[in-house]
CSV table of C-alpha atoms in Angstrom, one decimal:
chain,number,residue,atom,x,y,z
A,1,MET,CA,-6.6,-8.3,-21.2
A,2,GLY,CA,-5.3,-9.5,-17.9
A,3,LYS,CA,-4.9,-13.1,-16.6
A,4,SER,CA,-4.5,-14.5,-13.1
A,5,SER,CA,-4.6,-18.3,-12.6
A,6,ASP,CA,-8.1,-19.3,-13.8
A,7,THR,CA,-9.5,-15.8,-13.9
A,8,ARG,CA,-9.5,-13.5,-17.0
A,9,TYR,CA,-9.9,-9.7,-16.9
A,10,ILE,CA,-11.1,-7.8,-20.0
A,11,PHE,CA,-10.6,-4.1,-20.0
A,12,SER,CA,-11.2,-3.3,-23.7
A,13,THR,CA,-14.3,-3.2,-25.8
A,14,GLY,CA,-14.8,-6.1,-28.1
A,15,ASP,CA,-16.7,-9.3,-28.9
A,16,LEU,CA,-16.7,-12.6,-27.1
A,17,TYR,CA,-17.6,-15.8,-29.0
A,18,GLN,CA,-16.9,-19.5,-29.1
A,19,LYS,CA,-14.5,-21.2,-31.6
A,20,ASP,CA,-13.8,-24.9,-31.2
A,21,PHE,CA,-12.8,-25.4,-27.6
A,22,SER,CA,-11.8,-21.8,-26.9
A,23,ILE,CA,-13.4,-18.5,-26.0
A,24,VAL,CA,-12.3,-15.9,-28.4
A,25,PHE,CA,-12.0,-12.2,-27.6
A,26,ARG,CA,-12.0,-10.1,-30.7
A,27,LYS,CA,-10.9,-6.4,-30.5
A,28,GLU,CA,-9.3,-3.9,-32.8
A,29,ASP,CA,-5.8,-5.2,-32.6
A,30,GLY,CA,-6.6,-8.8,-33.1
A,31,ASN,CA,-8.0,-12.0,-31.5
A,32,PHE,CA,-7.1,-13.5,-28.1
A,33,TYR,CA,-7.9,-17.1,-27.4
A,34,LEU,CA,-8.9,-18.3,-23.9
A,35,PRO,CA,-8.8,-22.1,-23.5
A,36,ILE,CA,-12.1,-23.2,-21.8
A,37,LYS,CA,-10.4,-25.7,-19.6
A,38,ASP,CA,-8.1,-23.0,-18.1
A,39,THR,CA,-10.9,-20.5,-17.4
A,40,ARG,CA,-13.2,-20.4,-14.4
A,41,GLU,CA,-14.4,-16.8,-14.4
A,42,LEU,CA,-14.4,-13.7,-16.5
A,43,TYR,CA,-14.4,-10.1,-15.5
A,44,CYS,CA,-15.7,-7.5,-18.1
A,45,PHE,CA,-14.8,-3.9,-17.4
A,46,ASN,CA,-15.9,-2.4,-20.7
A,47,GLU,CA,-18.6,-2.8,-23.4
A,48,ILE,CA,-18.6,-6.5,-24.5
A,49,THR,CA,-20.8,-8.3,-27.0
A,50,LEU,CA,-21.5,-11.9,-26.3
A,51,SER,CA,-23.3,-14.5,-28.5
A,52,THR,CA,-26.0,-16.8,-27.2
A,53,LYS,CA,-23.9,-19.7,-28.4
A,54,LEU,CA,-21.1,-18.6,-26.1
A,55,LEU,CA,-23.5,-18.2,-23.2
A,56,GLN,CA,-24.7,-21.8,-23.7
A,57,LEU,CA,-21.1,-23.0,-23.6
A,58,LEU,CA,-20.4,-21.0,-20.4
A,59,ALA,CA,-23.4,-22.4,-18.8
A,60,LYS,CA,-22.5,-25.9,-19.7
A,61,VAL,CA,-19.0,-25.7,-18.3
A,62,GLY,CA,-19.8,-23.5,-15.3
A,63,ILE,CA,-17.9,-20.4,-16.1
A,64,VAL,CA,-19.1,-17.3,-14.2
A,65,VAL,CA,-19.0,-13.8,-15.8
A,66,HIS,CA,-19.0,-10.6,-13.8
A,67,PHE,CA,-19.9,-7.3,-15.5
A,68,PHE,CA,-18.9,-3.8,-14.5
A,69,GLY,CA,-19.9,-0.4,-15.8
A,70,TYR,CA,-17.7,2.5,-16.8
A,71,TYR,CA,-17.7,3.9,-13.3
A,72,GLU,CA,-16.5,0.6,-11.8
A,73,ASN,CA,-20.1,-0.1,-10.6
A,74,TYR,CA,-20.9,-3.7,-10.4
A,75,ILE,CA,-23.7,-4.4,-13.0
A,76,GLY,CA,-24.3,-8.1,-12.3
A,77,THR,CA,-23.2,-11.7,-12.9
A,78,PHE,CA,-23.9,-14.3,-15.5
A,79,TYR,CA,-24.6,-17.2,-13.2
A,80,PRO,CA,-24.8,-20.5,-15.0
A,81,LYS,CA,-27.5,-22.9,-14.2
A,82,GLU,CA,-26.6,-24.4,-10.9
A,83,GLN,CA,-25.2,-27.9,-11.3
A,84,LEU,CA,-24.9,-28.5,-7.5
A,85,LEU,CA,-28.5,-28.5,-6.3
A,86,SER,CA,-29.7,-29.9,-2.9
A,87,GLY,CA,-33.3,-29.4,-1.9
A,88,ARG,CA,-32.5,-30.9,1.5
A,89,LEU,CA,-29.8,-28.3,2.1
A,90,THR,CA,-31.9,-25.4,0.9
A,91,VAL,CA,-34.7,-26.3,3.3
A,92,ALA,CA,-32.2,-26.7,6.1
A,93,GLN,CA,-30.6,-23.4,5.2
A,94,ALA,CA,-33.9,-21.6,5.4
A,95,LEU,CA,-34.7,-23.3,8.7
A,96,ALA,CA,-31.3,-22.2,10.1
A,97,TYR,CA,-32.2,-18.6,9.1
A,98,GLU,CA,-35.5,-18.8,11.0
A,99,GLN,CA,-34.3,-20.7,14.0
A,100,ASN,CA,-30.5,-20.3,14.5
A,101,ARG,CA,-29.6,-17.1,12.7
A,102,LEU,CA,-27.4,-15.7,15.4
A,103,LYS,CA,-25.4,-18.9,15.7
A,104,ILE,CA,-24.1,-18.1,12.2
A,105,ALA,CA,-24.2,-14.3,12.1
A,106,GLY,CA,-22.4,-14.0,15.5
A,107,PRO,CA,-19.3,-15.9,14.5
A,108,ILE,CA,-19.1,-13.8,11.3
A,109,VAL,CA,-18.9,-10.6,13.4
A,110,LYS,CA,-16.4,-12.1,15.8
A,111,GLY,CA,-14.4,-13.2,12.8
A,112,ILE,CA,-14.3,-9.7,11.4
A,113,ALA,CA,-13.0,-8.4,14.7
A,114,LYS,CA,-10.3,-11.1,14.9
A,115,ASN,CA,-9.0,-10.5,11.4
A,116,ILE,CA,-9.0,-6.7,11.8
A,117,HIS,CA,-7.0,-7.2,15.0
A,118,PHE,CA,-4.5,-9.4,13.1
A,119,VAL,CA,-4.0,-6.7,10.4
A,120,LEU,CA,-3.7,-3.8,12.8
A,121,TYR,CA,-1.5,-5.5,15.3
A,122,HIS,CA,1.3,-5.3,12.7
A,123,TYR,CA,1.2,-1.5,12.9
A,124,TYR,CA,0.9,-1.5,16.7
A,125,ARG,CA,4.1,-3.5,16.9
A,126,HIS,CA,5.8,-0.9,14.6
A,127,GLY,CA,5.1,2.1,16.8
A,128,LYS,CA,1.4,2.9,16.3
A,129,SER,CA,0.6,2.8,20.1
A,130,GLU,CA,-2.6,4.8,19.5
A,131,LEU,CA,-4.2,1.6,18.3
A,132,LYS,CA,-4.0,-0.1,21.7
A,133,ASP,CA,-7.5,0.8,23.0
A,134,TYR,CA,-9.2,-0.4,19.8
A,135,LEU,CA,-7.1,-3.5,19.7
A,136,ASP,CA,-8.0,-4.3,23.3
A,137,TRP,CA,-11.7,-3.8,22.6
A,138,LEU,CA,-11.5,-6.1,19.6
A,139,ARG,CA,-9.7,-8.8,21.5
A,140,LYS,CA,-11.5,-8.6,24.9
A,141,ASP,CA,-14.9,-7.1,24.4
A,142,VAL,CA,-16.4,-7.9,20.9
A,143,SER,CA,-16.8,-11.6,21.5
A,144,ARG,CA,-18.5,-11.1,24.8
A,145,LEU,CA,-20.8,-8.4,23.3
A,146,ALA,CA,-21.7,-10.6,20.3
A,147,ASP,CA,-22.5,-13.5,22.5
A,148,ALA,CA,-24.8,-11.4,24.7
A,149,VAL,CA,-27.1,-10.0,21.9
A,150,GLY,CA,-30.7,-10.9,21.7
A,151,ASP,CA,-31.5,-10.1,18.1
A,152,ILE,CA,-29.8,-9.4,14.8
A,153,LYS,CA,-30.2,-5.6,15.1
A,154,GLN,CA,-28.1,-5.5,18.2
A,155,LEU,CA,-25.4,-7.6,16.5
A,156,LEU,CA,-25.4,-5.3,13.4
A,157,ARG,CA,-24.8,-2.3,15.7
A,158,ILE,CA,-21.7,-4.1,17.1
A,159,GLU,CA,-20.6,-4.8,13.5
A,160,GLY,CA,-21.1,-1.2,12.5
A,161,GLU,CA,-19.0,0.0,15.5
A,162,ILE,CA,-16.2,-2.4,14.5
A,163,TRP,CA,-16.0,-0.9,11.0
A,164,ALA,CA,-16.5,2.7,12.1
A,165,ARG,CA,-13.6,2.5,14.6
A,166,PHE,CA,-11.5,0.6,12.0
A,167,TYR,CA,-11.9,3.5,9.5
A,168,GLN,CA,-10.8,5.9,12.2
A,169,THR,CA,-7.4,4.1,12.3
A,170,PHE,CA,-6.6,5.0,8.7
A,171,ARG,CA,-5.2,8.4,9.7
A,172,LEU,CA,-2.4,6.4,11.5
A,173,ILE,CA,-1.7,4.1,8.6
A,174,LEU,CA,-2.2,5.9,5.4
A,175,PRO,CA,-0.8,9.2,4.0
A,176,GLU,CA,-2.9,12.4,4.1
A,177,SER,CA,-3.7,12.1,0.3
A,178,PHE,CA,-5.7,9.0,1.2
A,179,ALA,CA,-7.6,10.5,4.2
A,180,MET,CA,-11.1,9.2,4.9
A,181,ASN,CA,-13.5,11.6,6.5
A,182,LYS,CA,-16.3,9.0,6.4
A,183,ARG,CA,-17.2,5.9,4.5
A,184,VAL,CA,-19.1,6.8,1.3
A,185,LYS,CA,-20.1,4.0,-1.1
A,186,ARG,CA,-22.5,4.9,-3.9
A,187,PRO,CA,-20.7,6.6,-5.5
A,188,PRO,CA,-17.3,6.9,-3.7
A,189,ASP,CA,-16.2,10.6,-3.1
A,190,ASN,CA,-12.4,10.3,-2.7
A,191,PRO,CA,-9.5,8.0,-3.5
A,192,ILE,CA,-9.7,5.8,-0.4
A,193,ASN,CA,-13.4,5.2,-0.7
A,194,ALA,CA,-12.9,4.4,-4.4
A,195,LEU,CA,-10.3,1.7,-3.4
A,196,ILE,CA,-12.5,0.2,-0.7
A,197,SER,CA,-15.6,0.0,-3.0
A,198,PHE,CA,-13.6,-1.5,-5.8
A,199,GLY,CA,-11.8,-4.0,-3.5
A,200,ASN,CA,-15.0,-5.0,-1.7
A,201,THR,CA,-16.8,-5.6,-5.0
A,202,LEU,CA,-13.9,-7.8,-6.3
A,203,LEU,CA,-14.1,-9.8,-3.1
A,204,TYR,CA,-17.9,-10.1,-3.3
A,205,THR,CA,-17.8,-11.4,-6.9
A,206,LYS,CA,-15.0,-13.8,-6.0
A,207,THR,CA,-17.2,-15.1,-3.2
A,208,ILE,CA,-20.1,-15.5,-5.6
A,209,THR,CA,-17.9,-17.8,-7.8
A,210,GLU,CA,-16.7,-19.9,-4.8
A,211,ILE,CA,-20.2,-20.4,-3.4
A,212,TYR,CA,-21.4,-21.4,-6.9
A,213,HIS,CA,-19.2,-24.5,-6.6
A,214,THR,CA,-21.0,-25.6,-3.4
A,215,HIS,CA,-24.6,-26.7,-2.8
A,216,LEU,CA,-25.5,-23.5,-0.8
A,217,ASN,CA,-28.3,-21.2,-1.8
A,218,GLN,CA,-26.8,-17.7,-2.5
A,219,THR,CA,-30.0,-15.9,-1.5
A,220,ILE,CA,-30.4,-17.2,2.1
A,221,SER,CA,-28.1,-15.2,4.3
A,222,PHE,CA,-27.7,-14.7,8.0
A,223,LEU,CA,-25.8,-11.5,8.9
A,224,HIS,CA,-27.2,-9.5,5.9
A,225,GLU,CA,-31.0,-9.5,5.3
A,226,PRO,CA,-31.9,-11.8,2.4
A,227,ALA,CA,-33.1,-9.6,-0.4
A,228,GLU,CA,-34.1,-9.5,-4.1
A,229,ARG,CA,-31.5,-8.8,-6.8
A,230,ARG,CA,-28.4,-9.7,-4.8
A,231,PHE,CA,-26.5,-12.8,-3.6
A,232,SER,CA,-26.6,-11.9,0.1
A,233,LEU,CA,-24.9,-15.0,1.3
A,234,SER,CA,-21.8,-13.9,-0.6
A,235,LEU,CA,-22.0,-10.6,1.4
A,236,ASP,CA,-22.0,-12.7,4.6
A,237,LEU,CA,-19.1,-15.0,3.8
A,238,SER,CA,-16.9,-12.2,2.3
A,239,GLU,CA,-17.0,-10.1,5.5
A,240,VAL,CA,-14.3,-11.9,7.4
A,241,PHE,CA,-12.0,-11.8,4.4
A,242,LYS,CA,-12.2,-8.1,3.9
A,243,PRO,CA,-9.4,-7.2,6.4
A,244,VAL,CA,-6.9,-9.7,5.0
A,245,LEU,CA,-7.7,-9.4,1.3
A,246,VAL,CA,-9.1,-6.0,0.6
A,247,TYR,CA,-7.6,-3.8,3.3
A,248,LYS,CA,-4.2,-5.4,3.4
A,249,THR,CA,-4.0,-5.0,-0.3
A,250,ILE,CA,-5.0,-1.3,0.0
A,251,PHE,CA,-2.5,-0.6,2.7
A,252,ASP,CA,0.3,-2.3,0.8
A,253,CYS,CA,-0.5,-0.6,-2.5
A,254,VAL,CA,-0.8,2.9,-0.9
A,255,ASN,CA,2.1,2.7,1.6
A,256,ASN,CA,4.5,1.3,-1.0
A,257,ARG,CA,3.4,3.8,-3.6
A,258,LYS,CA,2.2,1.1,-6.0
A,259,ILE,CA,-0.9,3.3,-6.2
A,260,THR,CA,-0.8,7.1,-6.0
A,261,VAL,CA,-3.6,9.7,-6.3
A,262,GLU,CA,-1.8,11.5,-9.2
A,263,LYS,CA,-1.1,8.5,-11.4
A,264,HIS,CA,-3.9,6.0,-10.7
A,265,PHE,CA,-7.1,8.0,-10.3
A,266,ASP,CA,-9.3,9.9,-12.8
A,267,LYS,CA,-8.6,13.6,-12.3
A,268,LYS,CA,-11.8,14.6,-14.2
A,269,LEU,CA,-13.9,12.8,-11.6
A,270,ASN,CA,-12.2,14.4,-8.6
A,271,TYR,CA,-9.9,11.4,-8.1
A,272,ALA,CA,-12.9,9.4,-6.9
A,273,LEU,CA,-12.5,6.7,-9.5
A,274,LEU,CA,-9.5,4.5,-10.4
A,275,ASN,CA,-8.3,4.9,-14.0
A,276,GLU,CA,-7.5,1.8,-16.1
A,277,ILE,CA,-3.8,1.7,-14.9
A,278,GLY,CA,-5.1,1.9,-11.3
A,279,ARG,CA,-7.6,-0.8,-11.8
A,280,LYS,CA,-5.0,-3.1,-13.4
A,281,THR,CA,-2.5,-2.4,-10.6
A,282,PHE,CA,-5.0,-3.0,-7.8
A,283,ILE,CA,-6.3,-6.2,-9.5
A,284,GLU,CA,-2.8,-7.6,-9.9
A,285,ALA,CA,-2.0,-7.0,-6.2
A,286,PHE,CA,-5.4,-8.3,-5.1
A,287,GLU,CA,-5.0,-11.5,-7.2
A,288,GLU,CA,-1.5,-12.1,-5.9
A,289,ARG,CA,-2.8,-11.9,-2.3
A,290,LEU,CA,-5.9,-14.0,-3.1
A,291,ASN,CA,-3.7,-16.8,-4.5
A,292,GLN,CA,-1.1,-16.8,-1.7
A,293,THR,CA,-1.0,-20.1,0.2
A,294,PHE,CA,-0.7,-21.0,3.8
A,295,GLU,CA,-0.6,-24.3,5.8
A,296,HIS,CA,-4.2,-25.2,6.7
A,297,GLN,CA,-4.2,-26.6,10.3
A,298,THR,CA,-7.2,-28.8,9.8
A,299,LEU,CA,-6.5,-30.1,6.3
A,300,LYS,CA,-2.8,-30.4,6.9
A,301,ARG,CA,-1.9,-29.1,3.5
A,302,ARG,CA,-1.3,-25.8,1.8
A,303,CYS,CA,-4.4,-23.8,0.9
A,304,SER,CA,-4.9,-20.4,-0.9
A,305,TYR,CA,-7.1,-17.6,0.5
A,306,LYS,CA,-9.4,-18.1,-2.5
A,307,GLN,CA,-9.8,-21.8,-1.5
A,308,ALA,CA,-10.4,-20.7,2.1
A,309,ILE,CA,-13.5,-18.8,0.9
A,310,ARG,CA,-15.0,-22.0,-0.4
A,311,LEU,CA,-14.0,-23.9,2.7
A,312,ASP,CA,-16.0,-21.4,4.8
A,313,GLY,CA,-19.0,-22.4,2.6
A,314,TYR,CA,-18.3,-26.1,3.4
A,315,LYS,CA,-18.1,-25.2,7.1
A,316,LEU,CA,-21.5,-23.5,6.9
A,317,ILE,CA,-23.0,-26.6,5.2
A,318,LYS,CA,-21.6,-28.8,8.1
A,319,HIS,CA,-23.1,-26.5,10.6
A,320,ILE,CA,-26.5,-26.5,8.9
A,321,LEU,CA,-26.7,-30.2,8.3
A,322,GLU,CA,-24.7,-31.7,11.1
A,323,GLY,CA,-24.8,-29.0,13.8
A,324,LYS,CA,-21.0,-28.5,13.9
A,325,ASN,CA,-20.0,-25.1,15.2
A,326,PHE,CA,-19.5,-22.5,12.5
A,327,VAL,CA,-16.1,-20.8,12.9
A,328,PRO,CA,-15.2,-18.6,9.9
A,329,PHE,CA,-11.7,-18.1,8.6
A,330,CYS,CA,-9.3,-16.5,11.1
A,331,MET,CA,-5.8,-15.4,10.3
A,332,GLU,CA,-4.6,-16.4,13.8
A,333,ASP,CA,-5.5,-20.0,13.2
A,334,LYS,CA,-3.3,-20.4,10.2
A,335,LYS,CA,0.4,-21.2,10.3
C-alpha cells in the first residue's frame, strides 16, 4: 500500500471494510488502518472486495475511489453523491456550452501550447536548437490561429497538431529505448505510450476528484464532446496540466533512469505495460510533482499543482456565472 498526503494507493488483493472511524484494508500479511479524516481518495490497482457499509461511509464523507484493471486500464470511479449541487450553475454551464463554447475551449488549447512551450524551452536552452521552429510556432502562431477559428472542429485540428508536433520532439529528449513512432492509446504498444497512458489516466482521475469538490457538472464539457460514461469536463480541465505534470514527470523519470525498460516494464507483454515496481515508482514521482507548491500571483500565497486544478474549476465557474475571462493555469504566470 502506498500513501501520498491524502491519497492512498492499494496494489495488493484484499478486503476493504469499516471499523470504528477507520477504513481497514485486510490482506494476507495483516490489516492496515486508514484514518477517515486523513483520506480523500483511494486508488485500487488490484482485486478489492468492498462492503456496502463501507460504501455508505465513503459516500457520507465524500471519499472518491478509482478502480483500475490488471492491465492498468481505468475501470471507473466510485463517485459519492454530490454534496455541492447548484441547479443555477448547471443550467448556466449548459447554456455556455450552447452559446460560448469556443470562449472556454479556445483558452484551453492556448494553455496547452503555453505549457508545452514552458517545458520544452528548458531543453532548447540546454542545446536542443532543433526545437526552435516548434517553439516559435507555439509562441507566435497558436494563439492567433485559435482566436480565428469558426467552430470546434477547426480548434480540435489545431490541438491535434500541437500534440502531434510535441510527440515528434521526444526523439530529441528521450533515449532510443523510449522512442515513439506514433501515439497509441488502447492498448499502448511500447514503453513510452504505456507511460503516457498511465500518467494521463492518473491526471484525469485527480481532476475528477478536484471537480467533485466544486459545484461544476462533470458531464458538460467544452473542448471534448460531452458523452455518456465519462466525465468529459475532467478531460477538458486536465489538458493544460499534462505538459507540467505528466510529461515533466516522464522526462524526469526516464532521463534520470528512475524508470528503465528492463526493470520497470512487463517483459511478457512486450514492455508495453508498467510492472508493479514501475507503477509505484511513477506514482511516487507524479505525486511529488503534484504536491509541489509555488507562489500564486493572484492569491498571494503558496499553492500546490493539485490545488491549481481545482482553482481552474473555480475560474470556470466565475466565467460561466459572472462573465470573467477564463484563463487556465499557465506555468509562465507563476513565480
